Amino acid sequence: MNDYRIIATWSFGKIAVEVAAPLLQKGKPALDAALAGAQAVEDDPKVNSVGYGGIPNSVGVVSLDACVMDGKTLSCGAVGCLENIKHAAAVARLVMEKTPHIMLVGQGAQAFALQHGFPLESLVTPESIAEWEKNRPKKGKTAGHDTVTVLARDQSGTLGGVCTTSGLSYKLPGRVGDSPLIGSGLYVDDEAGAAGATGVGEEIIRAGGAGLVVEFMRQGKTPQEACETMIRKVNRLAARRGVHPARVSFLAMDKRGRVGGACSKGGKFVYAFGEPGKIELITAPEIEAL
Ligand code: GLY
């Protein structure tokens, strides 16, 4: 059949798509390809909001959140507040495969990773330390939230998704965002579709997250309509709370491989798209309506 689709958040999502697309082309499962793509972004020190080189939290520690989900089995795994382990998404996958649980956090997540052979390493770079130092006077104010979420549909039609981030820079120690929460930062169900989120995690969690986007697709909306419906909901909640516009973006893929994305006003959200013979960046519409 040789048909596949892959999308990933932001322009650095292209790194993920370029790694994942050849794997999908070879017939690899969606989750394997999405994970390999996400890991390439985790490894890139120039991406300062994911994995190695992520901007630290308020006490100078890089604290990673990640999750994975398989659309066929609905198996999923997650880690939160993981320190000194570069490949948070791979650890999340092992939580899925090797434990009866869905999420491990903090020291428990790190001990689990070490038991499974992940190296303990520093995640800061000279650039990330300099950036952190530069904005320290503003500490208490969080900033930067460009999670990578990768959604793939493999040649068998199965969906898989991965979400991984260092989260908001200057966040409080122990803060967990939407990214490791199944149903918030990511949800994947072969019977309806896959969706992911990026932006201010608190607003994504409050609005109901990626799981709602998948439910909109289950009800018959296209991925584009589902993302836009979700952004309008975020806008309504933000307006009620006096924080409009909330900086949030969603992307989605349905079970047929159709894709969509949308962001709130000023979000400037782009995502990378891949299918056989094509990789491109797509600019998502900014939705102002409530
Ligand atoms: N969406 C990433 C975060 O809020 O941590």
mmCIF file of C-alpha atoms and ligand atoms in Angstrom:
data_model
loop_
_atom_site.group_PDB
_atom_site.id
_atom_site.type_symbol
_atom_site.label_atom_id
_atom_site.label_comp_id
_atom_site.label_asym_id
_atom_site.label_seq_id
_atom_site.Cartn_x
_atom_site.Cartn_y
_atom_site.Cartn_z
ATOM 1 C CA MET A 1 0.000 0.000 0.000
ATOM 2 C CA ASN A 2 2.943 2.322 0.834
ATOM 3 C CA ASP A 3 0.843 5.040 2.380
ATOM 4 C CA TYR A 4 1.677 6.866 5.577
ATOM 5 C CA ARG A 5 1.217 10.260 7.208
ATOM 6 C CA ILE A 6 3.144 12.053 9.888
ATOM 7 C CA ILE A 7 2.799 15.462 11.526
ATOM 8 C CA ALA A 8 4.843 17.135 14.251
ATOM 9 C CA THR A 9 4.547 20.459 16.062
ATOM 10 C CA TRP A 10 6.567 23.560 15.164
ATOM 11 C CA SER A 11 9.273 24.054 12.570
ATOM 12 C CA PHE A 12 11.590 21.764 14.539
ATOM 13 C CA GLY A 13 8.942 19.111 13.952
ATOM 14 C CA LYS A 14 10.577 18.801 10.550
ATOM 15 C CA ILE A 15 13.521 17.129 12.296
ATOM 16 C CA ALA A 16 11.088 14.536 13.631
ATOM 17 C CA VAL A 17 9.313 14.062 10.305
ATOM 18 C CA GLU A 18 12.590 13.659 8.413
ATOM 19 C CA VAL A 19 13.637 10.868 10.788
ATOM 20 C CA ALA A 20 10.237 9.187 11.039
ATOM 21 C CA ALA A 21 9.145 9.280 7.374
ATOM 22 C CA PRO A 22 11.768 6.808 6.080
ATOM 23 C CA LEU A 23 10.845 4.419 8.906
ATOM 24 C CA LEU A 24 7.170 4.597 7.956
ATOM 25 C CA GLN A 25 8.192 4.142 4.334
ATOM 26 C CA LYS A 26 9.921 0.893 5.351
ATOM 27 C CA GLY A 27 6.735 -0.317 7.049
ATOM 28 C CA LYS A 28 7.697 0.342 10.674
ATOM 29 C CA PRO A 29 4.891 0.780 13.227
ATOM 30 C CA ALA A 30 3.563 4.298 13.807
ATOM 31 C CA LEU A 31 4.674 4.463 17.430
ATOM 32 C CA ASP A 32 8.245 3.340 16.611
ATOM 33 C CA ALA A 33 8.527 5.987 13.911
ATOM 34 C CA ALA A 34 6.978 8.748 16.034
ATOM 35 C CA LEU A 35 9.311 7.901 18.913
ATOM 36 C CA ALA A 36 12.417 7.942 16.707
ATOM 37 C CA GLY A 37 11.337 11.325 15.351
ATOM 38 C CA ALA A 38 10.630 12.786 18.780
ATOM 39 C CA GLN A 39 13.960 11.477 20.061
ATOM 40 C CA ALA A 40 15.825 13.315 17.303
ATOM 41 C CA VAL A 41 14.293 16.543 18.627
ATOM 42 C CA GLU A 42 15.172 15.593 22.223
ATOM 43 C CA ASP A 43 18.780 15.120 21.077
ATOM 44 C CA ASP A 44 19.032 18.468 19.306
ATOM 45 C CA PRO A 45 20.703 21.004 21.638
ATOM 46 C CA LYS A 46 19.402 23.886 19.515
ATOM 47 C CA VAL A 47 15.790 23.071 20.433
ATOM 48 C CA ASN A 48 15.621 24.763 23.834
ATOM 49 C CA SER A 49 12.202 23.523 24.882
ATOM 50 C CA VAL A 50 12.619 19.768 24.464
ATOM 51 C CA GLY A 51 15.110 17.299 25.989
ATOM 52 C CA TYR A 52 18.836 18.127 25.911
ATOM 53 C CA GLY A 53 19.352 21.883 25.935
ATOM 54 C CA GLY A 54 15.879 22.637 27.331
ATOM 55 C CA ILE A 55 15.669 25.828 29.422
ATOM 56 C CA PRO A 56 15.729 24.879 33.123
ATOM 57 C CA ASN A 57 13.037 25.416 35.744
ATOM 58 C CA SER A 58 13.125 28.145 38.411
ATOM 59 C CA VAL A 59 15.909 26.427 40.364
ATOM 60 C CA GLY A 60 18.073 25.722 37.305
ATOM 61 C CA VAL A 61 17.099 22.097 36.738
ATOM 62 C CA VAL A 62 15.909 20.672 33.393
ATOM 63 C CA SER A 63 12.751 18.721 34.197
ATOM 64 C CA LEU A 64 11.234 16.647 31.398
ATOM 65 C CA ASP A 65 7.660 15.516 30.749
ATOM 66 C CA ALA A 66 6.707 12.985 28.056
ATOM 67 C CA CYS A 67 4.130 10.419 27.028
ATOM 68 C CA VAL A 68 3.427 7.894 24.277
ATOM 69 C CA MET A 69 0.232 6.212 23.079
ATOM 70 C CA ASP A 70 -0.590 3.429 20.646
ATOM 71 C CA GLY A 71 -3.876 3.797 18.782
ATOM 72 C CA LYS A 72 -4.504 0.090 18.209
ATOM 73 C CA THR A 73 -4.182 -1.164 21.783
ATOM 74 C CA LEU A 74 -4.677 2.176 23.614
ATOM 75 C CA SER A 75 -1.526 1.263 25.530
ATOM 76 C CA CYS A 76 0.187 4.325 26.918
ATOM 77 C CA GLY A 77 2.999 5.414 29.200
ATOM 78 C CA ALA A 78 4.301 8.657 30.660
ATOM 79 C CA VAL A 79 6.972 10.297 32.785
ATOM 80 C CA GLY A 80 6.801 13.605 34.621
ATOM 81 C CA CYS A 81 9.512 15.756 36.216
ATOM 82 C CA LEU A 82 12.255 13.452 34.930
ATOM 83 C CA GLU A 83 15.746 14.845 35.576
ATOM 84 C CA ASN A 84 19.132 14.023 34.016
ATOM 85 C CA ILE A 85 17.785 11.475 31.536
ATOM 86 C CA LYS A 86 17.816 12.691 27.945
ATOM 87 C CA HIS A 87 15.309 10.383 26.278
ATOM 88 C CA ALA A 88 12.153 10.990 28.294
ATOM 89 C CA ALA A 89 9.819 9.672 25.586
ATOM 90 C CA ALA A 90 11.696 6.369 25.385
ATOM 91 C CA VAL A 91 11.383 6.017 29.161
ATOM 92 C CA ALA A 92 7.636 6.702 28.813
ATOM 93 C CA ARG A 93 7.438 3.897 26.280
ATOM 94 C CA LEU A 94 9.155 1.518 28.682
ATOM 95 C CA VAL A 95 6.698 2.509 31.422
ATOM 96 C CA MET A 96 4.015 1.434 28.946
ATOM 97 C CA GLU A 97 5.713 -1.841 28.058
ATOM 98 C CA LYS A 98 7.291 -2.966 31.333
ATOM 99 C CA THR A 99 4.966 -1.835 34.104
ATOM 100 C CA PRO A 100 1.267 -2.149 34.934
ATOM 101 C CA HIS A 101 1.215 1.650 35.373
ATOM 102 C CA ILE A 102 0.794 4.596 33.034
ATOM 103 C CA MET A 103 2.884 7.306 34.690
ATOM 104 C CA LEU A 104 6.035 7.531 36.814
ATOM 105 C CA VAL A 105 7.317 10.864 38.111
ATOM 106 C CA GLY A 106 10.390 12.429 39.700
ATOM 107 C CA GLN A 107 12.853 10.163 41.457
ATOM 108 C CA GLY A 108 10.743 7.093 40.715
ATOM 109 C CA ALA A 109 10.863 7.818 36.991
ATOM 110 C CA GLN A 110 14.608 8.439 37.139
ATOM 111 C CA ALA A 111 15.273 5.222 39.106
ATOM 112 C CA PHE A 112 13.175 3.289 36.575
ATOM 113 C CA ALA A 113 15.166 4.791 33.701
ATOM 114 C CA LEU A 114 18.489 3.954 35.361
ATOM 115 C CA GLN A 115 17.333 0.373 36.011
ATOM 116 C CA HIS A 116 16.661 0.078 32.292
ATOM 117 C CA GLY A 117 20.110 1.290 31.285
ATOM 118 C CA PHE A 118 19.503 4.935 30.430
ATOM 119 C CA PRO A 119 22.609 7.033 31.181
ATOM 120 C CA LEU A 120 22.532 9.752 33.826
ATOM 121 C CA GLU A 121 23.610 12.933 32.066
ATOM 122 C CA SER A 122 23.559 16.674 32.329
ATOM 123 C CA LEU A 123 20.883 18.191 30.105
ATOM 124 C CA VAL A 124 22.109 21.780 30.155
ATOM 125 C CA THR A 125 24.234 23.347 27.427
ATOM 126 C CA PRO A 126 26.286 26.567 27.588
ATOM 127 C CA GLU A 127 23.525 28.192 25.498
ATOM 128 C CA SER A 128 20.666 27.006 27.729
ATOM 129 C CA ILE A 129 22.481 28.187 30.874
ATOM 130 C CA ALA A 130 23.152 31.583 29.265
ATOM 131 C CA GLU A 131 19.504 31.913 28.218
ATOM 132 C CA TRP A 132 18.347 30.935 31.696
ATOM 133 C CA GLU A 133 20.715 33.440 33.336
ATOM 134 C CA LYS A 134 19.620 36.210 30.957
ATOM 135 C CA ASN A 135 15.969 35.975 31.929
ATOM 136 C CA ARG A 136 16.476 35.203 35.604
ATOM 137 C CA PRO A 137 15.397 38.642 36.797
ATOM 138 C CA LYS A 138 11.943 37.760 35.473
ATOM 139 C CA LYS A 139 11.857 34.487 37.379
ATOM 140 C CA GLY A 140 8.455 33.652 38.747
ATOM 141 C CA LYS A 141 7.191 34.321 35.241
ATOM 142 C CA THR A 142 7.239 31.185 33.140
ATOM 143 C CA ALA A 143 8.095 31.313 29.442
ATOM 144 C CA GLY A 144 8.651 29.141 26.381
ATOM 145 C CA HIS A 145 6.496 26.121 25.771
ATOM 146 C CA ASP A 146 7.262 24.610 22.422
ATOM 147 C CA THR A 147 6.571 20.940 23.024
ATOM 148 C CA VAL A 148 7.183 18.466 20.235
ATOM 149 C CA THR A 149 4.185 16.254 19.584
ATOM 150 C CA VAL A 150 4.491 13.699 16.789
ATOM 151 C CA LEU A 151 1.456 11.905 15.347
ATOM 152 C CA ALA A 152 1.898 9.123 12.793
ATOM 153 C CA ARG A 153 -0.250 6.729 10.771
ATOM 154 C CA ASP A 154 1.628 3.695 9.512
ATOM 155 C CA GLN A 155 1.068 1.561 6.428
ATOM 156 C CA SER A 156 -1.286 -0.766 8.317
ATOM 157 C CA GLY A 157 -3.465 2.210 9.276
ATOM 158 C CA THR A 158 -2.472 2.180 12.951
ATOM 159 C CA LEU A 159 -1.933 5.516 14.701
ATOM 160 C CA GLY A 160 0.798 6.299 17.223
ATOM 161 C CA GLY A 161 1.726 9.445 19.092
ATOM 162 C CA VAL A 162 4.532 10.863 21.206
ATOM 163 C CA CYS A 163 4.726 14.114 23.162
ATOM 164 C CA THR A 164 7.927 15.301 24.856
ATOM 165 C CA THR A 165 9.050 18.596 26.386
ATOM 166 C CA SER A 166 11.118 20.360 29.008
ATOM 167 C CA GLY A 167 7.938 22.340 29.636
ATOM 168 C CA LEU A 168 7.696 25.944 30.672
ATOM 169 C CA SER A 169 11.057 27.438 31.477
ATOM 170 C CA TYR A 170 11.282 28.848 35.038
ATOM 171 C CA LYS A 171 8.377 26.612 36.084
ATOM 172 C CA LEU A 172 8.206 25.698 39.746
ATOM 173 C CA PRO A 173 10.020 22.506 40.744
ATOM 174 C CA GLY A 174 7.492 19.669 40.658
ATOM 175 C CA ARG A 175 5.224 21.412 38.148
ATOM 176 C CA VAL A 176 3.754 18.991 35.605
ATOM 177 C CA GLY A 177 2.200 20.358 32.427
ATOM 178 C CA ASP A 178 -0.164 18.841 29.907
ATOM 179 C CA SER A 179 2.533 17.002 27.967
ATOM 180 C CA PRO A 180 2.787 13.780 30.020
ATOM 181 C CA LEU A 181 -0.957 13.602 30.715
ATOM 182 C CA ILE A 182 -2.746 11.127 28.474
ATOM 183 C CA GLY A 183 -5.835 12.959 27.237
ATOM 184 C CA SER A 184 -4.263 16.381 27.738
ATOM 185 C CA GLY A 185 -1.025 16.682 25.753
ATOM 186 C CA LEU A 186 -1.785 13.590 23.661
ATOM 187 C CA TYR A 187 -4.532 11.115 22.857
ATOM 188 C CA VAL A 188 -4.550 8.398 20.201
ATOM 189 C CA ASP A 189 -7.357 6.023 19.241
ATOM 190 C CA ASP A 190 -7.398 4.165 15.912
ATOM 191 C CA GLU A 191 -11.199 4.249 15.932
ATOM 192 C CA ALA A 192 -11.307 8.070 15.875
ATOM 193 C CA GLY A 193 -7.918 9.741 15.447
ATOM 194 C CA ALA A 194 -4.917 11.210 17.200
ATOM 195 C CA ALA A 195 -4.396 14.677 18.640
ATOM 196 C CA GLY A 196 -1.713 16.580 20.462
ATOM 197 C CA ALA A 197 -1.258 19.944 22.104
ATOM 198 C CA THR A 198 1.433 22.547 22.577
ATOM 199 C CA GLY A 199 1.352 25.808 24.478
ATOM 200 C CA VAL A 200 0.568 26.784 28.051
ATOM 201 C CA GLY A 201 -0.100 23.462 29.742
ATOM 202 C CA GLU A 202 -2.369 24.889 32.413
ATOM 203 C CA GLU A 203 -4.779 26.206 29.763
ATOM 204 C CA ILE A 204 -4.643 22.938 27.804
ATOM 205 C CA ILE A 205 -5.436 20.891 30.926
ATOM 206 C CA ARG A 206 -8.207 23.277 31.970
ATOM 207 C CA ALA A 207 -9.918 23.036 28.571
ATOM 208 C CA GLY A 208 -9.927 19.240 28.481
ATOM 209 C CA GLY A 209 -6.932 18.681 26.217
ATOM 210 C CA ALA A 210 -6.206 16.528 23.184
ATOM 211 C CA GLY A 211 -8.688 13.849 24.230
ATOM 212 C CA LEU A 212 -11.531 16.242 23.464
ATOM 213 C CA VAL A 213 -10.116 16.897 19.992
ATOM 214 C CA VAL A 214 -10.206 13.145 19.356
ATOM 215 C CA GLU A 215 -13.807 13.024 20.599
ATOM 216 C CA PHE A 216 -14.733 15.805 18.164
ATOM 217 C CA MET A 217 -13.297 13.669 15.340
ATOM 218 C CA ARG A 218 -15.217 10.640 16.625
ATOM 219 C CA GLN A 219 -18.377 12.727 16.344
ATOM 220 C CA GLY A 220 -17.603 13.375 12.658
ATOM 221 C CA LYS A 221 -15.551 16.570 12.568
ATOM 222 C CA THR A 222 -12.511 16.699 10.294
ATOM 223 C CA PRO A 223 -9.154 17.112 12.083
ATOM 224 C CA GLN A 224 -9.120 20.783 11.068
ATOM 225 C CA GLU A 225 -12.652 21.371 12.373
ATOM 226 C CA ALA A 226 -11.832 19.478 15.588
ATOM 227 C CA CYS A 227 -8.752 21.632 16.288
ATOM 228 C CA GLU A 228 -10.621 24.858 15.554
ATOM 229 C CA THR A 229 -13.542 23.809 17.768
ATOM 230 C CA MET A 230 -11.081 23.143 20.575
ATOM 231 C CA ILE A 231 -9.356 26.514 20.157
ATOM 232 C CA ARG A 232 -12.731 28.276 20.308
ATOM 233 C CA LYS A 233 -13.377 26.445 23.589
ATOM 234 C CA VAL A 234 -9.973 27.519 24.936
ATOM 235 C CA ASN A 235 -10.761 31.086 23.857
ATOM 236 C CA ARG A 236 -14.118 31.047 25.681
ATOM 237 C CA LEU A 237 -12.534 29.767 28.898
ATOM 238 C CA ALA A 238 -9.675 32.261 28.629
ATOM 239 C CA ALA A 239 -12.106 35.141 28.052
ATOM 240 C CA ARG A 240 -14.143 34.093 31.118
ATOM 241 C CA ARG A 241 -10.971 34.057 33.178
ATOM 242 C CA GLY A 242 -9.538 37.306 31.814
ATOM 243 C CA VAL A 243 -6.453 35.659 30.263
ATOM 244 C CA HIS A 244 -7.505 35.872 26.604
ATOM 245 C CA PRO A 245 -5.766 34.999 24.318
ATOM 246 C CA ALA A 246 -4.387 31.864 25.962
ATOM 247 C CA ARG A 247 -1.357 30.611 24.014
ATOM 248 C CA VAL A 248 -2.433 27.125 22.928
ATOM 249 C CA SER A 249 -2.184 25.074 19.720
ATOM 250 C CA PHE A 250 -3.616 21.708 18.729
ATOM 251 C CA LEU A 251 -2.845 19.352 15.880
ATOM 252 C CA ALA A 252 -4.739 16.270 14.810
ATOM 253 C CA MET A 253 -4.872 13.349 12.408
ATOM 254 C CA ASP A 254 -7.940 11.217 11.823
ATOM 255 C CA LYS A 255 -8.102 7.496 11.193
ATOM 256 C CA ARG A 256 -8.006 8.154 7.412
ATOM 257 C CA GLY A 257 -4.783 10.156 7.746
ATOM 258 C CA ARG A 258 -6.340 13.571 7.156
ATOM 259 C CA VAL A 259 -4.600 16.244 9.234
ATOM 260 C CA GLY A 260 -5.321 19.630 10.775
ATOM 261 C CA GLY A 261 -4.003 22.204 13.187
ATOM 262 C CA ALA A 262 -5.065 25.472 14.790
ATOM 263 C CA CYS A 263 -3.843 27.940 17.383
ATOM 264 C CA SER A 264 -5.114 30.843 19.416
ATOM 265 C CA LYS A 265 -4.557 34.454 18.314
ATOM 266 C CA GLY A 266 -0.888 35.334 18.040
ATOM 267 C CA GLY A 267 0.172 31.683 18.333
ATOM 268 C CA LYS A 268 2.076 31.589 15.023
ATOM 269 C CA PHE A 269 1.758 27.822 15.007
ATOM 270 C CA VAL A 270 3.393 25.824 12.225
ATOM 271 C CA TYR A 271 3.647 22.078 11.978
ATOM 272 C CA ALA A 272 5.613 19.691 9.830
ATOM 273 C CA PHE A 273 3.751 17.280 7.552
ATOM 274 C CA GLY A 274 5.063 14.188 5.791
ATOM 275 C CA GLU A 275 3.606 11.691 3.322
ATOM 276 C CA PRO A 276 5.283 9.599 0.592
ATOM 277 C CA GLY A 277 7.370 11.930 -1.552
ATOM 278 C CA LYS A 278 6.611 15.073 0.423
ATOM 279 C CA ILE A 279 7.717 16.861 3.592
ATOM 280 C CA GLU A 280 6.523 20.420 4.207
ATOM 281 C CA LEU A 281 5.700 22.976 6.876
ATOM 282 C CA ILE A 282 2.063 24.027 7.247
ATOM 283 C CA THR A 283 0.986 27.284 8.903
ATOM 284 C CA ALA A 284 -2.068 26.733 11.096
ATOM 285 C CA PRO A 285 -4.852 29.330 11.221
ATOM 286 C CA GLU A 286 -5.060 31.591 14.259
ATOM 287 C CA ILE A 287 -8.572 31.306 15.634
ATOM 288 C CA GLU A 288 -9.944 34.402 17.375
ATOM 289 C CA ALA A 289 -13.572 33.388 17.647
ATOM 290 C CA LEU A 290 -15.084 32.294 20.965
HETATM 291 N N1 GLY B 1 2.819 22.333 26.969
HETATM 292 C C1 GLY B 1 3.999 22.204 27.697
HETATM 293 C C2 GLY B 1 3.930 22.689 29.063
HETATM 294 O O1 GLY B 1 3.069 23.463 29.415
HETATM 295 O O2 GLY B 1 4.766 22.289 29.856
#
